[in-house]
Amino acid sequence: MVSAELPDNWQELLAGYILGNLSDDEALIVDRLLNEHPHLLQEVEAFQTSFDSLATTVSLRQPSDQLRERIRAGTQAQLSPTKRRLNWIAGMGGAIAATTLLILGWRIATLNTQLQQANARIETLERDLDQANLQAQTVQPVLNTLQQPGTLIYSLQGSDRANAASGSLVMSAQNNQVIILVQNLPEPPSGKIYRLWAKVPTENTLAYCGQFNPNAQGFVKLTPSANVCGANPTQMLITIDAITDPTTRGGPVIMQSRT
């Protein structure tokens, strides 16, 4: 069975449904619409919420019983058919005004929801942009180094002490600069630090190149402490050492390049 399309005045009908001022025929139309379009129940709830808010905001003060009787007596004595028609029109105007206020409140609530959703999307986009900027700050130095002549690139892999760690090392002898990108390298314990070493064919011992702690993105940029580090090392190694340890030899190997 194909559902009928919604009439143009469906919002007014739902508002009247909440206010209780529909005719019998209009009430039957609303019942049929709710059966054919179950999603309208959410609109009814939204209308009801708006109506409750309006009822809370605009509190009506009832006149006393004595004053009400005096008003009724004076009005009935002067009431004419013309005035009855005017009163009926005024009553209709009040119902229309109430319906309009209810629809307006519902639309404002809908716009507020859409605004909150848009603000949430903006916050997500801003976070993504900040993350992209951080990545650009990490990648750009690597690209600059790769463009230099004589650049060396090493692939790093974790030892048994950090078997999930991996990364790359880019060395520019011309700029005397080393850039390290690592993943899954744990933060060293308190009092410890990572140190970089180079295995050079002309040296009998490892050459100390510097020490570091990677940032949250696993990025390291340092200037080697010895020129020999850029003399075409056959292997690069990363050890973990106490900050107070001498730099004459390294501690346990954490990562190393393939030989």
XYZ file of N, CA and C in Angstrom:
777
model
N 0.847 -1.201 0.000
C 0.000 0.000 0.000
C 0.877 1.243 0.000
N 0.616 2.169 -0.933
C 1.419 3.379 -1.046
C 0.832 4.464 -0.152
N 1.659 5.079 0.667
C 1.185 6.123 1.570
C 0.874 7.385 0.786
N -0.194 8.069 1.182
C -0.544 9.328 0.545
C 0.454 10.399 0.950
N 0.616 11.383 0.059
C 1.519 12.476 0.370
C 0.916 13.344 1.473
N 1.786 14.034 2.173
C 1.319 14.913 3.243
C 0.636 16.134 2.646
N -0.472 16.580 3.238
C -1.108 17.806 2.755
C -0.250 19.021 3.085
N -0.508 20.125 2.369
C 0.295 21.331 2.577
C 0.162 21.878 3.995
N -0.986 21.669 4.621
C -1.233 22.233 5.959
C -1.012 21.217 7.071
N -0.127 20.232 6.842
C 0.043 19.174 7.850
C 0.572 19.720 9.167
N 1.429 20.769 9.098
C 1.949 21.339 10.342
C 0.834 21.996 11.153
N -0.067 22.723 10.444
C -1.182 23.357 11.144
C -2.111 22.305 11.755
N -2.308 21.192 11.041
C -3.165 20.131 11.571
C -2.565 19.513 12.829
N -1.243 19.288 12.824
C -0.606 18.721 14.014
C -0.659 19.699 15.179
N -0.476 20.999 14.863
C -0.560 21.999 15.928
C -1.959 22.023 16.535
N -2.979 21.972 15.667
C -4.341 21.931 16.181
C -4.623 20.666 16.961
N -3.984 19.581 16.564
C -4.129 18.307 17.278
C -3.639 18.456 18.715
N -2.505 19.157 18.893
C -1.966 19.381 20.239
C -2.856 20.337 21.024
N -3.352 21.394 20.330
C -4.179 22.390 21.018
C -5.595 21.881 21.285
N -6.006 20.823 20.577
C -7.347 20.279 20.771
C -8.442 21.112 20.149
N -8.131 21.870 19.079
C -9.148 22.719 18.459
C -9.470 22.289 17.030
N -9.297 20.988 16.732
C -9.634 20.482 15.404
C -11.112 20.108 15.333
N -11.640 20.209 14.131
C -12.991 19.686 13.911
C -12.917 18.164 13.842
N -14.093 17.526 13.829
C -14.104 16.061 13.765
C -13.438 15.561 12.485
N -13.727 16.239 11.364
C -13.129 15.817 10.090
C -11.615 15.993 10.122
N -11.157 17.120 10.689
C -9.708 17.357 10.755
C -9.029 16.339 11.669
N -9.707 15.985 12.767
C -9.139 14.985 13.676
C -8.989 13.640 12.974
N -9.986 13.286 12.134
C -9.894 12.034 11.376
C -8.728 12.075 10.393
N -8.513 13.249 9.788
C -7.390 13.397 8.852
C -6.064 13.184 9.573
N -5.938 13.773 10.782
C -4.696 13.619 11.547
C -4.476 12.162 11.930
N -5.538 11.485 12.364
C -5.407 10.064 12.710
C -4.922 9.251 11.512
N -5.472 9.562 10.343
C -5.054 8.838 9.139
C -3.596 9.133 8.801
N -3.202 10.410 8.944
C -1.812 10.777 8.647
C -0.841 10.076 9.587
N -1.197 9.986 10.863
C -0.312 9.333 11.831
C -0.179 7.843 11.540
N -1.265 7.230 11.041
C -1.204 5.809 10.690
C -0.366 5.578 9.438
N -0.516 6.480 8.459
C 0.194 6.309 7.191
C 1.639 6.793 7.260
N 1.903 7.726 8.159
C 3.254 8.307 8.272
C 3.697 8.250 9.737
N 4.164 7.109 10.212
C 4.531 6.976 11.638
C 5.593 7.971 12.091
N 6.414 8.449 11.150
C 7.455 9.399 11.560
C 6.867 10.720 12.059
N 5.585 10.974 11.742
C 4.958 12.210 12.220
C 4.783 12.208 13.734
N 4.846 11.029 14.348
C 4.746 10.981 15.812
C 5.874 11.781 16.458
N 7.053 11.786 15.826
C 8.159 12.594 16.346
C 7.839 14.080 16.239
N 7.171 14.465 15.135
C 6.778 15.867 14.986
C 5.749 16.249 16.051
N 4.825 15.322 16.341
C 3.834 15.587 17.389
C 4.529 15.802 18.726
N 5.528 14.966 19.024
C 6.273 15.130 20.277
C 6.986 16.476 20.311
N 7.539 16.891 19.148
C 8.224 18.183 19.093
C 7.240 19.325 19.311
N 6.044 19.223 18.688
C 5.007 20.229 18.906
C 4.608 20.285 20.379
N 4.444 19.105 20.980
C 4.033 19.042 22.381
C 5.080 19.694 23.276
N 6.359 19.448 22.985
C 7.436 20.059 23.763
C 7.406 21.571 23.633
N 7.206 22.056 22.393
C 7.129 23.505 22.183
C 5.934 24.100 22.906
N 4.804 23.397 22.847
C 3.607 23.887 23.522
C 3.807 23.944 25.030
N 4.430 22.898 25.577
C 4.695 22.886 27.019
C 5.612 24.034 27.416
N 6.604 24.332 26.554
C 7.513 25.437 26.843
C 6.776 26.761 26.830
N 5.889 26.928 25.831
C 5.110 28.166 25.768
C 4.180 28.287 26.964
N 3.581 27.157 27.340
C 2.657 27.191 28.479
C 3.391 27.547 29.763
N 4.639 27.086 29.874
C 5.431 27.403 31.065
C 5.856 28.856 31.068
N 6.219 29.354 29.853
C 6.717 30.725 29.749
C 5.609 31.739 29.945
N 4.450 31.477 29.322
C 3.327 32.426 29.394
C 2.291 31.863 30.354
N 2.333 32.256 31.589
C 1.362 31.785 32.581
C 0.173 32.740 32.603
N -1.019 32.169 32.478
C -2.240 32.980 32.453
C -2.846 33.041 33.839
N -3.193 34.250 34.281
C -3.804 34.446 35.596
C -5.314 34.536 35.442
N -6.050 33.628 36.080
C -7.503 33.597 35.975
C -8.120 34.659 36.899
N -9.216 35.343 36.424
C -9.901 36.309 37.301
C -10.647 35.584 38.417
N -10.969 36.315 39.454
C -11.705 35.726 40.567
C -13.119 35.368 40.121
N -13.805 34.493 40.892
C -15.169 34.085 40.545
C -16.109 35.285 40.537
N -15.962 36.183 41.508
C -16.857 37.354 41.578
C -16.685 38.240 40.347
N -15.419 38.479 39.961
C -15.171 39.322 38.795
C -15.668 38.636 37.527
N -15.538 37.329 37.439
C -15.981 36.600 36.256
C -17.499 36.720 36.098
N -18.262 36.636 37.216
C -19.723 36.756 37.151
C -20.137 38.152 36.721
N -19.444 39.173 37.210
C -19.793 40.547 36.827
C -19.532 40.756 35.339
N -18.438 40.211 34.846
C -18.138 40.359 33.421
C -19.184 39.646 32.583
N -19.576 38.425 33.011
C -20.556 37.654 32.252
C -21.913 38.364 32.234
N -22.324 38.903 33.380
C -23.627 39.580 33.447
C -23.648 40.806 32.551
N -22.591 41.608 32.599
C -22.563 42.812 31.773
C -22.489 42.486 30.300
N -21.798 41.444 29.963
C -21.627 41.089 28.549
C -22.910 40.529 27.962
N -23.601 39.642 28.687
C -24.825 39.033 28.173
C -25.924 40.063 27.966
N -25.958 41.107 28.783
C -27.006 42.125 28.645
C -26.844 42.914 27.360
N -25.625 43.057 26.868
C -25.381 43.906 25.707
C -25.058 43.097 24.452
N -25.064 41.781 24.549
C -24.621 40.947 23.437
C -25.637 41.011 22.301
N -25.189 41.199 21.088
C -26.026 41.230 19.887
C -25.493 40.194 18.912
N -26.287 39.847 17.880
C -25.788 38.882 16.885
C -24.475 39.324 16.258
N -24.343 40.615 16.002
C -23.094 41.106 15.401
C -21.920 40.871 16.329
N -22.137 41.198 17.625
C -21.057 41.019 18.593
C -20.736 39.543 18.777
N -21.792 38.689 18.659
C -21.518 37.255 18.770
C -20.592 36.805 17.637
N -20.875 37.351 16.418
C -20.006 37.002 15.298
C -18.590 37.509 15.534
N -18.483 38.728 16.074
C -17.155 39.281 16.346
C -16.421 38.443 17.388
N -17.165 38.017 18.428
C -16.541 37.174 19.450
C -16.080 35.843 18.855
N -16.906 35.303 17.950
C -16.523 34.036 17.311
C -15.266 34.225 16.468
N -15.218 35.349 15.740
C -14.032 35.642 14.925
C -12.814 35.849 15.813
N -13.033 36.567 16.938
C -11.914 36.787 17.859
C -11.406 35.470 18.421
N -12.369 34.562 18.737
C -11.955 33.248 19.229
C -11.154 32.494 18.190
N -11.615 32.578 16.927
C -10.860 31.929 15.864
C -9.483 32.555 15.728
N -9.433 33.899 15.862
C -8.135 34.571 15.776
C -7.198 34.118 16.873
N -7.749 33.918 18.086
C -6.908 33.428 19.183
C -6.382 32.036 18.917
N -7.236 31.176 18.347
C -6.795 29.814 18.030
C -5.717 29.834 16.964
N -5.932 30.697 15.940
C -4.920 30.799 14.885
C -3.609 31.318 15.452
N -3.705 32.325 16.344
C -2.487 32.870 16.949
C -1.763 31.811 17.766
N -2.528 31.015 18.522
C -1.903 29.957 19.327
C -1.234 28.925 18.430
N -1.941 28.582 17.327
C -1.348 27.623 16.389
C -0.068 28.176 15.783
N -0.111 29.467 15.413
C 1.081 30.095 14.830
C 2.237 30.097 15.815
N 1.946 30.431 17.083
C 3.003 30.414 18.101
C 3.581 29.019 18.277
N 2.703 28.024 18.244
C 3.165 26.650 18.424
C 4.072 26.231 17.276
N 3.651 26.545 16.044
C 4.483 26.211 14.882
C 5.800 26.966 14.938
N 5.743 28.242 15.327
C 6.964 29.038 15.429
C 7.916 28.447 16.462
N 7.365 28.039 17.612
C 8.211 27.429 18.637
C 8.837 26.138 18.163
N 8.047 25.342 17.416
C 8.583 24.078 16.882
C 9.704 24.342 15.891
N 9.497 25.343 15.024
C 10.526 25.639 14.025
C 11.791 26.182 14.682
N 11.639 26.986 15.728
C 12.811 27.489 16.451
C 13.571 26.334 17.090
N 12.824 25.392 17.690
C 13.482 24.229 18.297
C 14.223 23.414 17.243
N 13.602 23.262 16.054
C 14.262 22.523 14.971
C 15.530 23.228 14.519
N 15.459 24.564 14.374
C 16.640 25.331 13.964
C 17.743 25.247 15.010
N 17.371 25.262 16.293
C 18.382 25.133 17.348
C 19.086 23.781 17.269
N 18.303 22.725 17.000
C 18.911 21.394 16.850
C 19.864 21.364 15.666
N 19.432 21.936 14.539
C 20.298 21.972 13.362
C 21.549 22.798 13.624
N 21.411 23.889 14.382
C 22.570 24.719 14.709
C 23.559 23.956 15.570
N 23.054 23.215 16.554
C 23.939 22.410 17.397
C 24.667 21.353 16.577
N 23.954 20.727 15.639
C 24.592 19.726 14.787
C 25.653 20.364 13.897
N 25.354 21.564 13.371
C 26.339 22.255 12.529
C 27.571 22.636 13.340
N 27.364 23.113 14.573
C 28.504 23.464 15.428
C 29.362 22.235 15.732
N 28.700 21.090 15.943
C 29.461 19.856 16.198
C 30.293 19.472 14.979
N 29.705 19.632 13.784
C 30.468 19.324 12.566
C 31.644 20.279 12.404
N 31.436 21.553 12.733
C 32.524 22.536 12.632
C 33.656 22.173 13.586
N 33.314 21.776 14.812
C 34.347 21.381 15.771
C 35.128 20.170 15.270
N 34.419 19.210 14.649
C 35.102 18.037 14.097
C 36.046 18.438 12.975
N 35.589 19.327 12.088
C 36.437 19.788 10.989
C 37.647 20.550 11.506
N 37.462 21.344 12.562
C 38.590 22.082 13.128
C 39.626 21.129 13.713
N 39.153 20.053 14.382
C 40.096 19.064 14.915
C 40.847 18.363 13.781
N 40.107 18.026 12.707
C 40.761 17.385 11.563
C 41.793 18.316 10.937
N 41.463 19.612 10.870
C 42.402 20.581 10.299
C 43.649 20.708 11.161
N 43.467 20.750 12.471
C 44.624 20.815 13.372
C 45.511 19.583 13.200
N 44.873 18.411 13.071
C 45.644 17.180 12.878
C 46.397 17.217 11.556
N 45.743 17.734 10.505
C 46.407 17.835 9.200
C 47.590 18.793 9.258
N 47.437 19.895 10.003
C 48.547 20.842 10.150
C 49.723 20.204 10.874
N 49.423 19.401 11.909
C 50.500 18.705 12.619
C 51.224 17.731 11.694
N 50.450 17.021 10.881
C 51.067 16.088 9.948
C 51.909 16.821 8.915
N 51.431 17.988 8.461
C 52.206 18.769 7.498
C 53.515 19.246 8.114
N 53.462 19.661 9.397
C 54.679 20.089 10.075
C 55.675 18.942 10.213
N 55.165 17.719 10.286
C 56.043 16.551 10.386
C 56.623 16.173 9.029
N 55.781 16.222 7.996
C 56.204 15.750 6.677
C 57.124 16.743 5.978
N 56.879 18.040 6.134
C 57.642 19.030 5.375
C 59.143 18.959 5.632
N 59.614 18.849 6.887
C 61.063 18.716 7.093
C 61.647 17.484 6.413
N 60.870 16.400 6.396
C 61.346 15.185 5.724
C 61.503 15.439 4.231
N 60.516 16.094 3.626
C 60.599 16.393 2.198
C 61.782 17.298 1.897
N 61.992 18.291 2.752
C 63.128 19.196 2.541
C 64.452 18.443 2.601
N 64.554 17.520 3.549
C 65.792 16.747 3.689
C 65.996 15.811 2.509
N 64.911 15.198 2.039
C 65.021 14.270 0.914
C 65.482 14.966 -0.360
N 65.225 16.259 -0.458
C 65.611 16.995 -1.659
C 67.099 17.336 -1.687
N 67.798 17.129 -0.582
C 69.222 17.449 -0.519
C 70.045 16.318 -1.140
N 71.117 16.667 -1.849
C 71.980 15.620 -2.422
C 72.693 14.842 -1.322
N 72.951 13.573 -1.587
C 73.661 12.743 -0.623
C 72.822 12.319 0.559
N 71.499 12.397 0.447
C 70.620 11.997 1.550
C 70.584 10.476 1.674
N 70.672 9.988 2.910
C 70.637 8.555 3.188
C 69.327 8.210 3.898
N 68.731 7.078 3.540
C 67.469 6.643 4.134
C 67.651 5.239 4.697
N 67.217 5.061 5.951
C 67.326 3.764 6.620
C 65.939 3.344 7.110
N 65.641 2.065 6.966
C 64.407 1.500 7.512
C 64.719 0.897 8.875
N 63.951 1.303 9.897
C 64.196 0.859 11.270
C 63.196 -0.215 11.675
N 63.656 -1.173 12.440
C 62.775 -2.200 12.990
C 63.096 -2.403 14.466
N 62.079 -2.767 15.237
C 62.252 -2.933 16.672
C 62.968 -4.223 17.019
N 63.675 -4.183 18.138
C 64.330 -5.381 18.657
C 63.328 -6.170 19.498
N 63.818 -7.203 20.179
C 62.939 -7.991 21.042
C 62.356 -7.152 22.169
N 63.029 -6.080 22.531
C 62.539 -5.210 23.608
C 61.404 -4.291 23.143
N 61.272 -4.124 21.839
C 60.205 -3.272 21.287
C 59.833 -3.819 19.915
N 59.311 -5.055 19.892
C 59.100 -5.729 18.610
C 57.966 -5.131 17.784
N 57.134 -4.276 18.389
C 56.059 -3.635 17.623
C 56.507 -2.328 16.986
N 57.707 -1.860 17.349
C 58.189 -0.570 16.858
C 58.719 -0.701 15.435
N 58.539 0.349 14.659
C 59.070 0.426 13.300
C 59.248 1.893 12.958
N 59.936 2.151 11.850
C 60.125 3.538 11.477
C 61.138 3.714 10.368
N 61.483 4.976 10.140
C 62.446 5.340 9.103
C 63.367 6.418 9.639
N 64.568 6.464 9.089
C 65.560 7.477 9.459
C 66.095 8.097 8.180
N 66.076 9.420 8.129
C 66.581 10.161 6.973
C 67.748 11.015 7.447
N 68.905 10.869 6.777
C 70.101 11.598 7.185
C 70.623 12.419 6.011
N 70.868 13.699 6.268
C 71.461 14.583 5.276
C 72.835 15.004 5.770
N 73.885 14.439 5.141
C 75.245 14.804 5.533
C 75.538 16.253 5.183
N 74.937 16.745 4.105
C 75.191 18.117 3.677
C 74.673 19.118 4.705
N 73.483 18.854 5.239
C 72.898 19.755 6.241
C 73.223 19.334 7.665
N 73.945 18.210 7.807
C 74.262 17.681 9.138
C 72.980 17.561 9.972
N 72.024 16.825 9.436
C 70.699 16.738 10.054
C 70.164 15.317 9.958
N 69.492 14.880 11.020
C 68.864 13.560 11.057
C 67.387 13.729 11.415
N 66.535 13.061 10.672
C 65.099 13.052 10.968
C 64.672 11.600 11.153
N 63.976 11.335 12.254
C 63.519 9.984 12.576
C 61.997 10.004 12.703
N 61.346 9.053 12.061
C 59.899 8.860 12.191
C 59.669 7.446 12.711
N 59.028 7.324 13.867
C 58.831 6.009 14.477
C 57.357 5.800 14.821
N 56.963 4.538 14.843
C 55.624 4.153 15.282
C 55.761 3.092 16.371
N 54.877 3.192 17.357
C 54.789 2.187 18.436
C 56.073 2.075 19.253
N 56.823 3.157 19.323
C 57.998 3.168 20.196
C 57.555 3.700 21.554
N 57.608 2.888 22.603
C 57.101 3.342 23.907
C 57.940 4.479 24.474
N 57.297 5.288 25.289
C 58.017 6.376 25.954
C 59.001 5.777 26.958
N 60.233 6.276 26.989
C 61.217 5.695 27.919
C 60.825 5.956 29.363
N 61.192 5.060 30.267
C 60.888 5.268 31.688
C 61.575 6.526 32.215
N 61.141 6.959 33.380
C 61.734 8.142 34.004
C 63.230 7.918 34.219
N 64.021 8.916 33.862
C 65.471 8.817 34.014
C 66.164 8.155 32.853
N 65.394 7.693 31.852
C 65.963 7.041 30.676
C 65.762 7.924 29.446
N 66.549 7.631 28.407
C 66.448 8.390 27.162
C 66.930 7.509 26.015
N 66.457 7.816 24.815
C 66.919 7.085 23.634
C 68.159 7.767 23.065
N 69.098 6.940 22.590
C 70.315 7.464 21.973
C 70.508 6.833 20.597
N 71.020 7.655 19.684
C 71.240 7.227 18.303
C 72.728 6.982 18.066
N 73.013 5.860 17.404
C 74.400 5.468 17.136
C 74.546 5.089 15.668
N 75.768 5.286 15.158
C 76.078 4.934 13.772
C 77.227 3.932 13.735
N 77.052 2.905 12.906
C 78.145 1.948 12.680
C 78.851 2.352 11.386
N 80.077 2.817 11.549
C 80.852 3.333 10.420
C 82.007 2.379 10.128
N 82.228 2.030 8.846
C 83.288 1.057 8.520
C 84.671 1.468 9.009
N 84.933 2.765 9.078
C 86.275 3.217 9.462
C 86.474 3.269 10.970
N 85.427 2.978 11.751
C 85.528 3.054 13.204
C 85.336 1.664 13.811
N 86.057 1.421 14.897
C 85.942 0.134 15.585
C 84.764 0.097 16.562
N 84.315 1.253 16.987
C 83.199 1.334 17.929
C 82.069 2.155 17.312
N 80.902 2.036 17.907
C 79.765 2.821 17.435
C 80.001 4.303 17.687
N 79.579 5.122 16.729
C 79.704 6.573 16.867
C 78.422 7.127 17.467
N 78.565 7.899 18.532
C 77.401 8.499 19.198
C 76.928 9.686 18.367
N 75.613 9.700 18.047
C 75.059 10.742 17.178
C 74.098 11.693 17.883
N 73.626 11.354 19.070
C 72.718 12.239 19.788
C 71.681 11.450 20.572
N 70.889 12.159 21.356
C 69.849 11.522 22.158
C 68.530 12.250 21.958
N 67.429 11.559 22.249
C 66.125 12.138 21.925
C 65.014 11.412 22.662
N 63.857 12.060 22.675
C 62.568 11.467 23.018
C 61.601 11.864 21.909
N 60.961 10.935 21.224
C 60.039 11.309 20.144
C 58.820 12.034 20.694
N 58.236 12.922 19.861
C 57.013 13.604 20.283
C 55.807 12.687 20.085
N 54.620 13.233 20.299
C 53.406 12.410 20.232
C 53.180 11.825 18.842
N 53.718 12.482 17.811
C 53.573 11.980 16.442
C 54.722 11.056 16.044
N 55.641 10.764 16.980
C 56.777 9.899 16.674
C 57.831 10.571 15.819
N 57.922 11.896 15.920
C 58.830 12.678 15.077
C 60.037 13.133 15.887
N 61.215 12.985 15.277
C 62.469 13.411 15.916
C 63.304 14.146 14.874
N 63.847 15.269 15.259
C 64.773 16.022 14.404
C 65.966 16.424 15.262
N 67.161 16.015 14.849
C 68.339 16.334 15.654
C 69.549 16.563 14.757
N 70.529 17.230 15.335
C 71.814 17.471 14.675
C 72.838 16.511 15.258
N 73.453 15.647 14.435
C 74.417 14.677 14.967
C 75.551 15.369 15.720
N 75.948 14.748 16.812
C 77.009 15.330 17.637
C 78.393 15.055 17.081
N 78.503 14.183 16.066
C 79.805 13.874 15.464
C 79.644 13.800 13.955
N 80.587 14.394 13.216
C 80.518 14.382 11.758
C 80.587 12.974 11.193
N 81.222 12.078 11.931
C 81.376 10.720 11.439
C 80.026 10.026 11.262
N 78.986 10.527 11.953
C 77.658 9.923 11.820
C 77.140 10.034 10.392
N 77.602 11.048 9.657
C 77.153 11.224 8.281
C 78.088 10.643 7.252
N 79.083 9.880 7.688
C 80.076 9.324 6.755
C 79.628 7.952 6.264
N 78.462 7.923 5.613
C 77.922 6.683 5.040
C 77.916 5.518 6.021
N 77.196 5.635 7.136
C 77.131 4.513 8.088
C 76.515 3.281 7.433
N 76.985 2.136 7.831
C 76.403 0.890 7.321
C 75.167 0.480 8.105
N 75.021 1.014 9.310
C 73.859 0.675 10.137
C 73.634 1.780 11.164
N 72.364 2.047 11.458
C 71.983 2.992 12.507
C 71.271 2.213 13.609
N 71.569 2.562 14.857
C 70.993 1.857 16.002
C 70.445 2.864 17.005
N 69.387 2.452 17.700
C 68.811 3.252 18.784
C 68.860 2.410 20.050
N 69.448 2.968 21.097
C 69.545 2.269 22.382
C 68.774 3.051 23.436
N 68.511 2.393 24.551
C 67.910 3.076 25.689
C 68.942 3.110 26.803
N 69.166 4.307 27.325
C 70.224 4.517 28.308
C 69.715 5.410 29.423
N 70.414 5.336 30.543
C 70.156 6.303 31.605
C 70.701 7.654 31.162
N 70.002 8.707 31.544
C 70.428 10.046 31.137
C 71.851 10.330 31.598
N 72.245 9.760 32.730
C 73.581 10.020 33.291
C 74.651 9.087 32.733
N 74.274 8.111 31.894
C 75.275 7.190 31.340
C 76.231 7.930 30.414
N 77.490 7.508 30.354
C 78.431 8.114 29.406
C 78.048 7.757 27.975
N 78.525 8.543 27.041
C 78.191 8.325 25.628
C 79.290 7.560 24.899
N 80.121 6.867 25.663
C 81.183 6.072 25.040
C 80.662 4.754 24.497
N 79.581 4.253 25.060
C 78.962 3.035 24.539
C 77.483 3.024 24.927
N 76.687 2.331 24.122
C 75.253 2.363 24.316
C 74.729 1.232 25.162
N 73.489 1.394 25.599
C 72.814 0.370 26.379
C 72.108 -0.622 25.471
N 71.029 -1.244 25.959
C 70.296 -2.235 25.161
C 69.748 -1.622 23.867
N 69.853 -2.366 22.775
C 69.356 -1.906 21.478
C 67.828 -2.024 21.445
N 67.179 -0.935 21.066
C 65.721 -0.894 20.965
C 65.274 -0.993 19.510
N 65.967 -0.270 18.626
C 65.663 -0.309 17.196
C 66.976 -0.275 16.419
N 66.939 -0.811 15.209
C 68.133 -0.780 14.368
C 67.726 -0.893 12.909
N 68.605 -0.391 12.049
C 68.356 -0.521 10.618
C 68.871 -1.861 10.129
N 68.360 -2.258 8.992
C 68.826 -3.512 8.403
C 70.228 -3.313 7.833
N 71.062 -4.286 8.026
C 72.439 -4.181 7.521
C 72.511 -4.643 6.075
